[in-house]
Amino acid sequence: MKKPVSTRPRDLTVSKGTLLRRFWSYLGRDRLLLVLALLLSGSSSLLSLYGPKLSGQAINAIDLGAGQVDFDTVYRCAVLMALFYILSTGLTYLLNLVMIRLSRAVSQQMRHDIFENLMALPVGFFDRHQTGNLISIVTYDVDTITQSLSSDLLQILQSGITVIVSFVMMMTIAPKLVLIFLVTVPCTVLFIRWLTRRVRPLFRKRSAKLGELNGFVEEMLSGQKTIRAYGREDAVLERFDEKNRAAVDAYTVAEANGTVTGPSVTFINNVSLTLVCVCGALLFLRGEISFVQYSRKFSGPINETANIIAELQSAFAAAERVFGLIDAQPDTPDAPGALELTHVQGDVEFRHVDFSYEPGKPILKDLSLHAKPGSLTAIVGPTGAGKTTLINLLMRFYDVDGGGIYVDGHDIRQLTRHSLRSAFSMVLQDTWLFYGSIYDNLAYGKEGATLDEVVRAAKAAKIHSYIDRLPEGYQAILSDNGAGVSKGQKQLLTIARAMLLDAPMLILDEATSNVDTQTEQQIQAAMQELMQGRTCFVIAHRLSTIQSADHILVMRDGQVVEQGTHRELMAQNGFYRQLYEAQFDRA
Amino acid sequence: MARIGRYIRPYAAFIVLTMVIKLLGAVMELFVPYLMEIILDDIVPTGSRSAIFLYGGGMLLCAFGCLLLNILANRMSAVSSGKITEKLRHDLFERLSRLSARQLDRLTVSSAESRLTSDTYHINQLLARIQRLGVRAPILLVGGIFMMLTMDAPLALVLIGLLPVIGLIVYFVTKTSVPLYTQEQSVLDNMVRVLQENITGIRVIKALSKTDYEKERFRQVNRELTHLDQKAGFISSLTNPSASLVLNLGLTLVVVAGAFRVNGGQCQSGVIVAFLQYFVMILNAMLGVTRIFVIWSKGEASARRVADALETPPDLLVLPQENKPEEAPAHIEFRDVTFSYTGVGTNLSHLSFRLLHGESLGILGPTGAGKSTVLNLLLRLYDPDSGAVLLDGRDIRTIPNDELRAKFGVVFQNDFVAEGAIADNLRFFRNLDDAALRRAAEDAQAWDFIEKKEGGLQATVAVRGNNLSGGQKQRLLIGRALAGTPEILVLDDASSALDYRTDAQLRQALRQNYGAVTTVLVAQRVSSIRHCNHILMLSDGQVLGYGTHLELMERCPEYRRIAQAQMGEGKEAAV
């Protein structure tokens, strides 16, 4: 019945071979810390071999028997032991600090890189990916990586060193029995390979399902008011339960399979221990020595390493998602040698523009229009006719498929995005305000705007008296849902923000749709002033607001069907006139 | 954790069983070296090969048993912790989805989101890990100490005397780290909020070339999070080294004390050698125990946040019905309603009106006049500070939620469009067939654009409806409101993005097919509401006028001014 919407689209994957290299590129960023970690972990491992030696010496001194104990040696050893333990504790803690620092630096850098890329991605990317899922990558997946880096990496380092040391010792004591490890070690390695191949997809699924759950939660919480108004809490809860169960199941399966490693490797080691013991015993009967103690020392770390490798699988699965997002294709960078748009005249021309969001579904076909500096161009037409698309192209949120857009005679693709966009003030129908004070929200587009300037803009946007009546005035905090702040007021706030910008061109996309008409007219007056000498594009459904436009484009199904002034269009007696008269029908 | 104990309790028996199995596995594991020692110490001297093979076989058997038991226990721990988390999340989501608007505002969506996912995830991990690590270490610890006590009590007491010191260290570290982790989670909330804001506002941010500013903002919260995470990590990683230092120094004391005892002939030096062996075991066990505390601190911080959200007291309770419904009640009545969102100033004052079945009310007024507030109170998203809202003569505070909600079809300003199929957005989790959806879409003037889409009703709506134009979204939303054949239709500026022609068609469809539905609509255009039976003119929460279009034209100068201004657009339009 319901067509599943893919929440893990293909453009969020990363090739497997590069994963380790990518990891390394993050870890290796701070070489100094890494070298320090290696040194510290090496020396603390060596120290761990020295401690038992000291206590052994002390015991030898005690072993002389009652009344014979060599207290000098015992004291000397005890003092040395105490010193040594303090030293080794210090080193261990230092190593912990270094590893924490190292792993947190990696996660900080990863989050940083993700966000940098998010900001560079084309706006359309965010229409295809659920916000919550993206958030889950930045939070949960990065966290998973950090956790395993800080604990597991350290253990791998230490185990590695111990394995090598023990191996060398065994080689010197009983080279023959090493043969048995030539069997068990490859067994362990093969087993781990087999297991990781099996477990990785499970962890991948665990990450993905948790991301989906987060996406769902985020979406539903943001629509919570509507859900409550319709009393659909139970139905939504049911849907939540499905997602929740999927996430928990994925977790359980990954966990259940991932935790097979530990016992399995223990098993392999125990088997090898049995072999060593039985063979060793048989050898001993033939007069050779025992060395079981060292084989334990040797197998312990292998055991741990195997465990850790299994745990690293969850980190790898998470890393795939993280790198996938970091690698998502950003907007094409500014053309080499792109010009800065300066001293803007405001001459805007669309030449034979073709555009489609999805191939094969054209939105604009061969659209041409010319807005002279200081003119007011109004765009009207039924909903869905492609009006907002014009703005998307003009701001270069998307690039045209054919033809070109020219500002002051420059193809906008040859301009830096920054200079192009800052040539426009834009007010969208979709009011966007962030958590912060009203002042911060208004001054958002113009850094360092004085309170005076902000107040002036707020007055022009007819929102000053409202702000003034708030107990905290301009310092009042706008919260998530902004209870008490109406949609219309939010629109006025965004208009004030745009008015403060003072850019040479102005885009108003149904900017006053939730504002009452009287306020709108007052704003219009302020706008009129603002629009003096500026090239303006206005998208409006209230035809009253655009009668004075220099140029009206009437759009229908992606094409300009009529254009001209209000008077001319009315005289044409065509589609515009129909639209115009429809608003005064007195059925 | 205690506060979410009731989620763990039902699985207590299962968890105990898991731990017992884990324990058996550990015992099996210990049998392997034990058997080995028998071989080496007792059997090898006898020279019996068959006994070597027999005990060797025993070792293999134990190894195999250990494998099976551990795999089983690990699985069981994953299952029980998963089940507990599932239930916990279920309840948390249920609670969150029923928060009143006021409560959700206070909590913020980002915090609700991270409590639901990140915090419950930490709890999940805590539960699973404690089951896996929590048996072996304490048992080995207790066992090791017990063995020491039987060998030489005075020497063992030297070590045991140090355990309270370790206890104190663990206590203080946990005490400092839990608040740090709590703080960290709340910084995480902030980070989630910054991400949300950036993703939803990406067009504005890019248009204003504020990406550098936003990057800096993210950098700050990222730095703060990293800093806190590091600090918490630094503190909780104190436990292990300091616990092992204390134990090791204890060992040094044992060696010295042992030297005296051996010298005095109270014990054998072999005991001290054995002590050293057990000491390694105790040390490792102790490190295992302290590690559990580190995991616990993080889980505890999350558990508290989850419990806080779960224990939010219910708001907007249904009151018991007091009186019988009145005779000849109005369908909707506001009786002297006064309301303020924040307690400062009033957003509505002394509003009264009555609507009969099938009547319509249009609400007009300047921005911030309290139009949407009327709807919020009618839908009982908030309760009035004084006065009452009545449906069919019953105070809506006494109407059970399900009954109340089923009466309404609602479109808010810039209402919520979910990612998924168009049909899902129309159906909105209700039991409606496609025919009903189509009928509603037709009436909402949405059918023509839906029909043109590939897949029709099944066509996909992008995240936040971003592949629909403003007008298409509004028509979809109106379709949603109509699809449930509501008793009362509430439209908050729901056609503002529609062009006039579509708006007019919509009004006509409503008049024809929904004549019996009582309608309350907020609009900016007089033309949208002038045909309503009643019109309410609000300004700053005060009633400026109430009556029909003609009455208000006569009596209410503010209304007349707006009407004339708007009608004046059409040269001959004055009525």
GROMACS .gro file of C-alpha atoms in nm, chain B residues 227-544:
model
  318
  814HIS     CA    1   3.552   2.001   2.588
  815LEU     CA    2   3.288   1.857   2.820
  816ASP     CA    3   3.326   1.511   2.678
  817GLN     CA    4   3.698   1.533   2.736
  818LYS     CA    5   3.658   1.663   3.086
  819ALA     CA    6   3.414   1.387   3.176
  820GLY     CA    7   3.651   1.138   3.015
  821PHE     CA    8   3.951   1.275   3.206
  822ILE     CA    9   3.768   1.244   3.532
  823SER     CA   10   3.617   0.904   3.484
  824SER     CA   11   3.943   0.762   3.355
  825LEU     CA   12   4.094   0.849   3.693
  826THR     CA   13   3.920   0.550   3.847
  827ASN     CA   14   4.118   0.272   3.686
  828PRO     CA   15   4.473   0.393   3.737
  829SER     CA   16   4.406   0.508   4.090
  830ALA     CA   17   4.233   0.185   4.187
  831SER     CA   18   4.523  -0.015   4.053
  832LEU     CA   19   4.771   0.214   4.225
  833VAL     CA   20   4.599   0.162   4.558
  834LEU     CA   21   4.594  -0.214   4.510
  835ASN     CA   22   4.955  -0.225   4.396
  836LEU     CA   23   5.070  -0.022   4.692
  837GLY     CA   24   4.869  -0.264   4.901
  838LEU     CA   25   5.062  -0.544   4.742
  839THR     CA   26   5.386  -0.375   4.836
  840LEU     CA   27   5.260  -0.359   5.194
  841VAL     CA   28   5.170  -0.725   5.174
  842VAL     CA   29   5.523  -0.810   5.066
  843VAL     CA   30   5.672  -0.614   5.356
  844ALA     CA   31   5.420  -0.750   5.608
  845GLY     CA   32   5.475  -1.094   5.460
  846ALA     CA   33   5.846  -1.056   5.516
  847PHE     CA   34   5.782  -0.994   5.885
  848ARG     CA   35   5.543  -1.285   5.915
  849VAL     CA   36   5.776  -1.522   5.737
  850ASN     CA   37   6.061  -1.399   5.951
  851GLY     CA   38   5.851  -1.454   6.258
  852GLY     CA   39   5.761  -1.799   6.130
  853GLN     CA   40   5.389  -1.726   6.112
  854CYS     CA   41   5.365  -1.818   5.748
  855GLN     CA   42   5.543  -1.978   5.455
  856SER     CA   43   5.695  -1.784   5.169
  857GLY     CA   44   5.488  -2.005   4.933
  858VAL     CA   45   5.180  -1.828   5.062
  859ILE     CA   46   5.316  -1.499   4.945
  860VAL     CA   47   5.383  -1.644   4.600
  861ALA     CA   48   5.026  -1.766   4.586
  862PHE     CA   49   4.911  -1.426   4.706
  863LEU     CA   50   5.083  -1.267   4.411
  864GLN     CA   51   4.898  -1.498   4.175
  865TYR     CA   52   4.563  -1.417   4.326
  866PHE     CA   53   4.653  -1.055   4.341
  867VAL     CA   54   4.673  -1.034   3.962
  868MET     CA   55   4.327  -1.184   3.946
  869ILE     CA   56   4.189  -0.942   4.206
  870LEU     CA   57   4.347  -0.647   4.033
  871ASN     CA   58   4.192  -0.737   3.699
  872ALA     CA   59   3.859  -0.801   3.865
  873MET     CA   60   3.879  -0.467   4.039
  874LEU     CA   61   3.951  -0.291   3.713
  875GLY     CA   62   3.648  -0.467   3.567
  876VAL     CA   63   3.433  -0.343   3.853
  877THR     CA   64   3.549   0.015   3.822
  878ARG     CA   65   3.490   0.002   3.447
  879ILE     CA   66   3.132  -0.087   3.518
  880PHE     CA   67   3.105   0.225   3.729
  881VAL     CA   68   3.234   0.436   3.442
  882ILE     CA   69   2.973   0.290   3.208
  883TRP     CA   70   2.719   0.333   3.481
  884SER     CA   71   2.789   0.707   3.522
  885LYS     CA   72   2.710   0.774   3.160
  886GLY     CA   73   2.401   0.557   3.171
  887GLU     CA   74   2.289   0.720   3.492
  888ALA     CA   75   2.307   1.068   3.340
  889SER     CA   76   2.092   0.951   3.050
  890ALA     CA   77   1.852   0.763   3.274
  891ARG     CA   78   1.787   1.078   3.472
  892ARG     CA   79   1.710   1.278   3.160
  893VAL     CA   80   1.474   1.010   3.037
  894ALA     CA   81   1.307   0.985   3.374
  895ASP     CA   82   1.267   1.363   3.390
  896ALA     CA   83   1.085   1.361   3.059
  897LEU     CA   84   0.878   1.057   3.151
  898GLU     CA   85   0.770   1.211   3.476
  899THR     CA   86   0.650   1.537   3.325
  900PRO     CA   87   0.316   1.576   3.496
  901PRO     CA   88   0.024   1.544   3.258
  902ASP     CA   89  -0.120   1.873   3.147
  903LEU     CA   90  -0.468   1.956   3.022
  904LEU     CA   91  -0.635   1.675   3.217
  905VAL     CA   92  -0.990   1.579   3.141
  906LEU     CA   93  -1.210   1.705   3.420
  907PRO     CA   94  -1.510   1.514   3.549
  908GLN     CA   95  -1.837   1.628   3.400
  909GLU     CA   96  -2.012   1.848   3.650
  910ASN     CA   97  -2.355   1.945   3.527
  911LYS     CA   98  -2.581   1.803   3.269
  912PRO     CA   99  -2.538   1.963   2.928
  913GLU     CA  100  -2.753   2.268   2.891
  914GLU     CA  101  -3.076   2.287   2.701
  915ALA     CA  102  -3.054   2.401   2.341
  916PRO     CA  103  -2.682   2.444   2.346
  917ALA     CA  104  -2.480   2.609   2.075
  918HIS     CA  105  -2.239   2.388   1.881
  919ILE     CA  106  -1.943   2.602   1.978
  920GLU     CA  107  -1.950   2.858   2.251
  921PHE     CA  108  -1.677   3.078   2.395
  922ARG     CA  109  -1.795   3.212   2.725
  923ASP     CA  110  -1.602   3.511   2.850
  924VAL     CA  111  -1.266   3.358   2.765
  925THR     CA  112  -0.946   3.529   2.876
  926PHE     CA  113  -0.604   3.385   2.802
  927SER     CA  114  -0.236   3.467   2.810
  928TYR     CA  115   0.051   3.251   2.681
  929THR     CA  116   0.311   3.374   2.920
  930GLY     CA  117   0.114   3.526   3.202
  931VAL     CA  118   0.239   3.868   3.094
  932GLY     CA  119  -0.026   4.074   2.919
  933THR     CA  120  -0.330   3.908   2.767
  934ASN     CA  121  -0.354   3.744   2.429
  935LEU     CA  122  -0.733   3.723   2.445
  936SER     CA  123  -0.963   3.908   2.677
  937HIS     CA  124  -1.328   3.842   2.754
  938LEU     CA  125  -1.415   3.673   2.427
  939SER     CA  126  -1.766   3.537   2.389
  940PHE     CA  127  -1.947   3.399   2.088
  941ARG     CA  128  -2.192   3.124   1.994
  942LEU     CA  129  -2.204   2.917   1.677
  943LEU     CA  130  -2.493   2.683   1.590
  944HIS     CA  131  -2.445   2.362   1.395
  945GLY     CA  132  -2.350   2.433   1.037
  946GLU     CA  133  -2.272   2.796   1.101
  947SER     CA  134  -1.945   2.955   1.013
  948LEU     CA  135  -1.723   3.201   1.188
  949GLY     CA  136  -1.461   3.411   1.018
  950ILE     CA  137  -1.192   3.572   1.226
  951LEU     CA  138  -1.017   3.880   1.100
  952GLY     CA  139  -0.769   4.112   1.259
  953PRO     CA  140  -0.421   4.251   1.239
  954THR     CA  141  -0.114   4.040   1.292
  955GLY     CA  142  -0.081   3.934   1.654
  956ALA     CA  143  -0.446   4.005   1.728
  957GLY     CA  144  -0.508   3.663   1.883
  958LYS     CA  145  -0.674   3.491   1.587
  959SER     CA  146  -0.472   3.172   1.610
  960THR     CA  147  -0.511   3.184   1.987
  961VAL     CA  148  -0.887   3.143   1.950
  962LEU     CA  149  -0.823   2.827   1.751
  963ASN     CA  150  -0.567   2.698   2.000
  964LEU     CA  151  -0.824   2.732   2.276
  965LEU     CA  152  -1.101   2.579   2.068
  966LEU     CA  153  -0.880   2.278   2.002
  967ARG     CA  154  -0.778   2.270   2.367
  968LEU     CA  155  -0.410   2.298   2.295
  969TYR     CA  156  -0.421   2.541   2.585
  970ASP     CA  157  -0.676   2.596   2.859
  971PRO     CA  158  -0.820   2.943   2.909
  972ASP     CA  159  -0.713   3.137   3.218
  973SER     CA  160  -1.076   3.221   3.286
  974GLY     CA  161  -1.406   3.158   3.116
  975ALA     CA  162  -1.487   2.841   2.926
  976VAL     CA  163  -1.505   2.690   2.581
  977LEU     CA  164  -1.812   2.473   2.528
  978LEU     CA  165  -1.904   2.222   2.261
  979ASP     CA  166  -2.271   2.127   2.253
  980GLY     CA  167  -2.301   2.275   2.598
  981ARG     CA  168  -2.018   2.072   2.747
  982ASP     CA  169  -1.706   2.236   2.877
  983ILE     CA  170  -1.431   2.101   2.653
  984ARG     CA  171  -1.220   2.036   2.959
  985THR     CA  172  -1.465   1.756   3.044
  986ILE     CA  173  -1.462   1.593   2.702
  987PRO     CA  174  -1.229   1.293   2.667
  988ASN     CA  175  -0.946   1.361   2.425
  989ASP     CA  176  -1.039   1.101   2.167
  990GLU     CA  177  -1.394   1.225   2.149
  991LEU     CA  178  -1.284   1.586   2.130
  992ARG     CA  179  -1.021   1.539   1.860
  993ALA     CA  180  -1.245   1.329   1.640
  994LYS     CA  181  -1.476   1.626   1.592
  995PHE     CA  182  -1.218   1.844   1.422
  996GLY     CA  183  -1.053   1.885   1.086
  997VAL     CA  184  -0.770   2.133   1.124
  998VAL     CA  185  -0.520   2.321   0.914
  999PHE     CA  186  -0.269   2.535   1.098
 1000GLN     CA  187  -0.059   2.804   0.940
 1001ASN     CA  188   0.234   2.643   0.761
 1002ASP     CA  189   0.115   2.310   0.887
 1003PHE     CA  190   0.314   1.994   0.908
 1004VAL     CA  191   0.375   1.794   0.591
 1005ALA     CA  192   0.554   1.464   0.643
 1006GLU     CA  193   0.788   1.284   0.411
 1007GLY     CA  194   0.604   0.998   0.243
 1008ALA     CA  195   0.321   0.945  -0.001
 1009ILE     CA  196   0.059   1.210  -0.072
 1010ALA     CA  197  -0.200   0.958   0.041
 1011ASP     CA  198  -0.026   0.924   0.378
 1012ASN     CA  199  -0.036   1.296   0.427
 1013LEU     CA  200  -0.406   1.308   0.345
 1014ARG     CA  201  -0.487   1.003   0.551
 1015PHE     CA  202  -0.276   1.118   0.840
 1016PHE     CA  203  -0.280   0.793   1.035
 1017ARG     CA  204  -0.657   0.757   1.015
 1018ASN     CA  205  -0.864   0.473   0.878
 1019LEU     CA  206  -0.970   0.629   0.552
 1020ASP     CA  207  -1.001   0.463   0.214
 1021ASP     CA  208  -0.863   0.606  -0.108
 1022ALA     CA  209  -1.207   0.708  -0.225
 1023ALA     CA  210  -1.248   0.931   0.080
 1024LEU     CA  211  -0.905   1.077   0.021
 1025ARG     CA  212  -0.986   1.149  -0.338
 1026ARG     CA  213  -1.315   1.314  -0.252
 1027ALA     CA  214  -1.145   1.534   0.004
 1028ALA     CA  215  -0.864   1.619  -0.234
 1029GLU     CA  216  -1.114   1.716  -0.500
 1030ASP     CA  217  -1.301   1.944  -0.263
 1031ALA     CA  218  -0.972   2.093  -0.146
 1032GLN     CA  219  -0.888   2.171  -0.511
 1033ALA     CA  220  -0.585   1.949  -0.469
 1034TRP     CA  221  -0.692   1.668  -0.698
 1035ASP     CA  222  -0.582   1.828  -1.022
 1036PHE     CA  223  -0.222   1.861  -0.913
 1037ILE     CA  224  -0.220   1.523  -0.740
 1038GLU     CA  225  -0.359   1.359  -1.051
 1039LYS     CA  226  -0.086   1.512  -1.264
 1040LYS     CA  227   0.186   1.369  -1.041
 1041GLU     CA  228   0.346   1.044  -1.132
 1042GLY     CA  229   0.185   0.785  -0.907
 1043GLY     CA  230  -0.106   1.009  -0.816
 1044LEU     CA  231  -0.197   0.955  -0.453
 1045GLN     CA  232   0.113   0.745  -0.411
 1046ALA     CA  233   0.345   1.018  -0.538
 1047THR     CA  234   0.620   1.104  -0.295
 1048VAL     CA  235   0.627   1.414  -0.082
 1049ALA     CA  236   0.981   1.527  -0.001
 1050VAL     CA  237   1.103   1.616   0.346
 1051ARG     CA  238   0.895   1.907   0.485
 1052GLY     CA  239   0.697   1.897   0.160
 1053ASN     CA  240   0.977   2.074  -0.019
 1054ASN     CA  241   0.880   1.942  -0.359
 1055LEU     CA  242   0.540   2.109  -0.335
 1056SER     CA  243   0.466   2.474  -0.384
 1057GLY     CA  244   0.317   2.673  -0.098
 1058GLY     CA  245  -0.025   2.657  -0.255
 1059GLN     CA  246  -0.005   2.286  -0.322
 1060LYS     CA  247   0.091   2.224   0.037
 1061GLN     CA  248  -0.204   2.425   0.162
 1062ARG     CA  249  -0.448   2.240  -0.060
 1063LEU     CA  250  -0.304   1.909   0.055
 1064LEU     CA  251  -0.351   2.017   0.415
 1065ILE     CA  252  -0.708   2.128   0.356
 1066GLY     CA  253  -0.767   1.790   0.194
 1067ARG     CA  254  -0.637   1.630   0.511
 1068ALA     CA  255  -0.880   1.831   0.720
 1069LEU     CA  256  -1.176   1.745   0.498
 1070ALA     CA  257  -1.094   1.377   0.459
 1071GLY     CA  258  -1.205   1.284   0.809
 1072THR     CA  259  -1.555   1.429   0.752
 1073PRO     CA  260  -1.520   1.652   1.052
 1074GLU     CA  261  -1.797   1.800   1.258
 1075ILE     CA  262  -1.600   2.119   1.292
 1076LEU     CA  263  -1.356   2.255   1.036
 1077VAL     CA  264  -1.082   2.483   1.161
 1078LEU     CA  265  -0.873   2.665   0.903
 1079ASP     CA  266  -0.601   2.901   1.015
 1080ASP     CA  267  -0.506   3.118   0.723
 1081ALA     CA  268  -0.511   2.794   0.532
 1082SER     CA  269  -0.556   2.942   0.188
 1083SER     CA  270  -0.316   3.233   0.209
 1084ALA     CA  271  -0.085   3.091  -0.055
 1085LEU     CA  272  -0.369   3.011  -0.294
 1086ASP     CA  273  -0.433   3.237  -0.584
 1087TYR     CA  274  -0.773   3.401  -0.578
 1088ARG     CA  275  -0.926   3.179  -0.836
 1089THR     CA  276  -0.839   2.858  -0.653
 1090ASP     CA  277  -0.942   3.015  -0.326
 1091ALA     CA  278  -1.280   3.100  -0.471
 1092GLN     CA  279  -1.325   2.748  -0.605
 1093LEU     CA  280  -1.235   2.611  -0.267
 1094ARG     CA  281  -1.491   2.827  -0.094
 1095GLN     CA  282  -1.756   2.715  -0.334
 1096ALA     CA  283  -1.674   2.348  -0.279
 1097LEU     CA  284  -1.690   2.399   0.095
 1098ARG     CA  285  -2.027   2.569   0.069
 1099GLN     CA  286  -2.169   2.294  -0.149
 1100ASN     CA  287  -2.036   1.983   0.018
 1101TYR     CA  288  -1.974   2.079   0.375
 1102GLY     CA  289  -2.279   2.290   0.449
 1103ALA     CA  290  -2.353   2.100   0.771
 1104VAL     CA  291  -2.001   2.142   0.901
 1105THR     CA  292  -1.946   2.417   1.151
 1106THR     CA  293  -1.649   2.614   1.027
 1107VAL     CA  294  -1.409   2.847   1.199
 1108LEU     CA  295  -1.162   3.016   0.974
 1109VAL     CA  296  -0.896   3.275   1.014
 1110ALA     CA  297  -0.812   3.478   0.707
 1111GLN     CA  298  -0.644   3.794   0.594
 1112ARG     CA  299  -0.885   3.864   0.313
 1113VAL     CA  300  -1.232   3.987   0.369
 1114SER     CA  301  -1.334   3.799   0.058
 1115SER     CA  302  -1.250   3.471   0.230
 1116ILE     CA  303  -1.480   3.532   0.525
 1117ARG     CA  304  -1.746   3.775   0.418
 1118HIS     CA  305  -1.994   3.497   0.356
 1119CYS     CA  306  -1.955   3.357   0.705
 1120ASN     CA  307  -2.257   3.365   0.936
 1121HIS     CA  308  -2.053   3.546   1.194
 1122ILE     CA  309  -1.740   3.751   1.171
 1123LEU     CA  310  -1.516   3.825   1.465
 1124MET     CA  311  -1.292   4.126   1.440
 1125LEU     CA  312  -1.001   4.110   1.683
 1126SER     CA  313  -0.720   4.343   1.764
 1127ASP     CA  314  -0.463   4.288   2.039
 1128GLY     CA  315  -0.679   4.023   2.197
 1129GLN     CA  316  -0.978   4.257   2.223
 1130VAL     CA  317  -1.304   4.211   2.039
 1131LEU     CA  318  -1.357   4.507   1.808
   0.00000   0.00000   0.00000
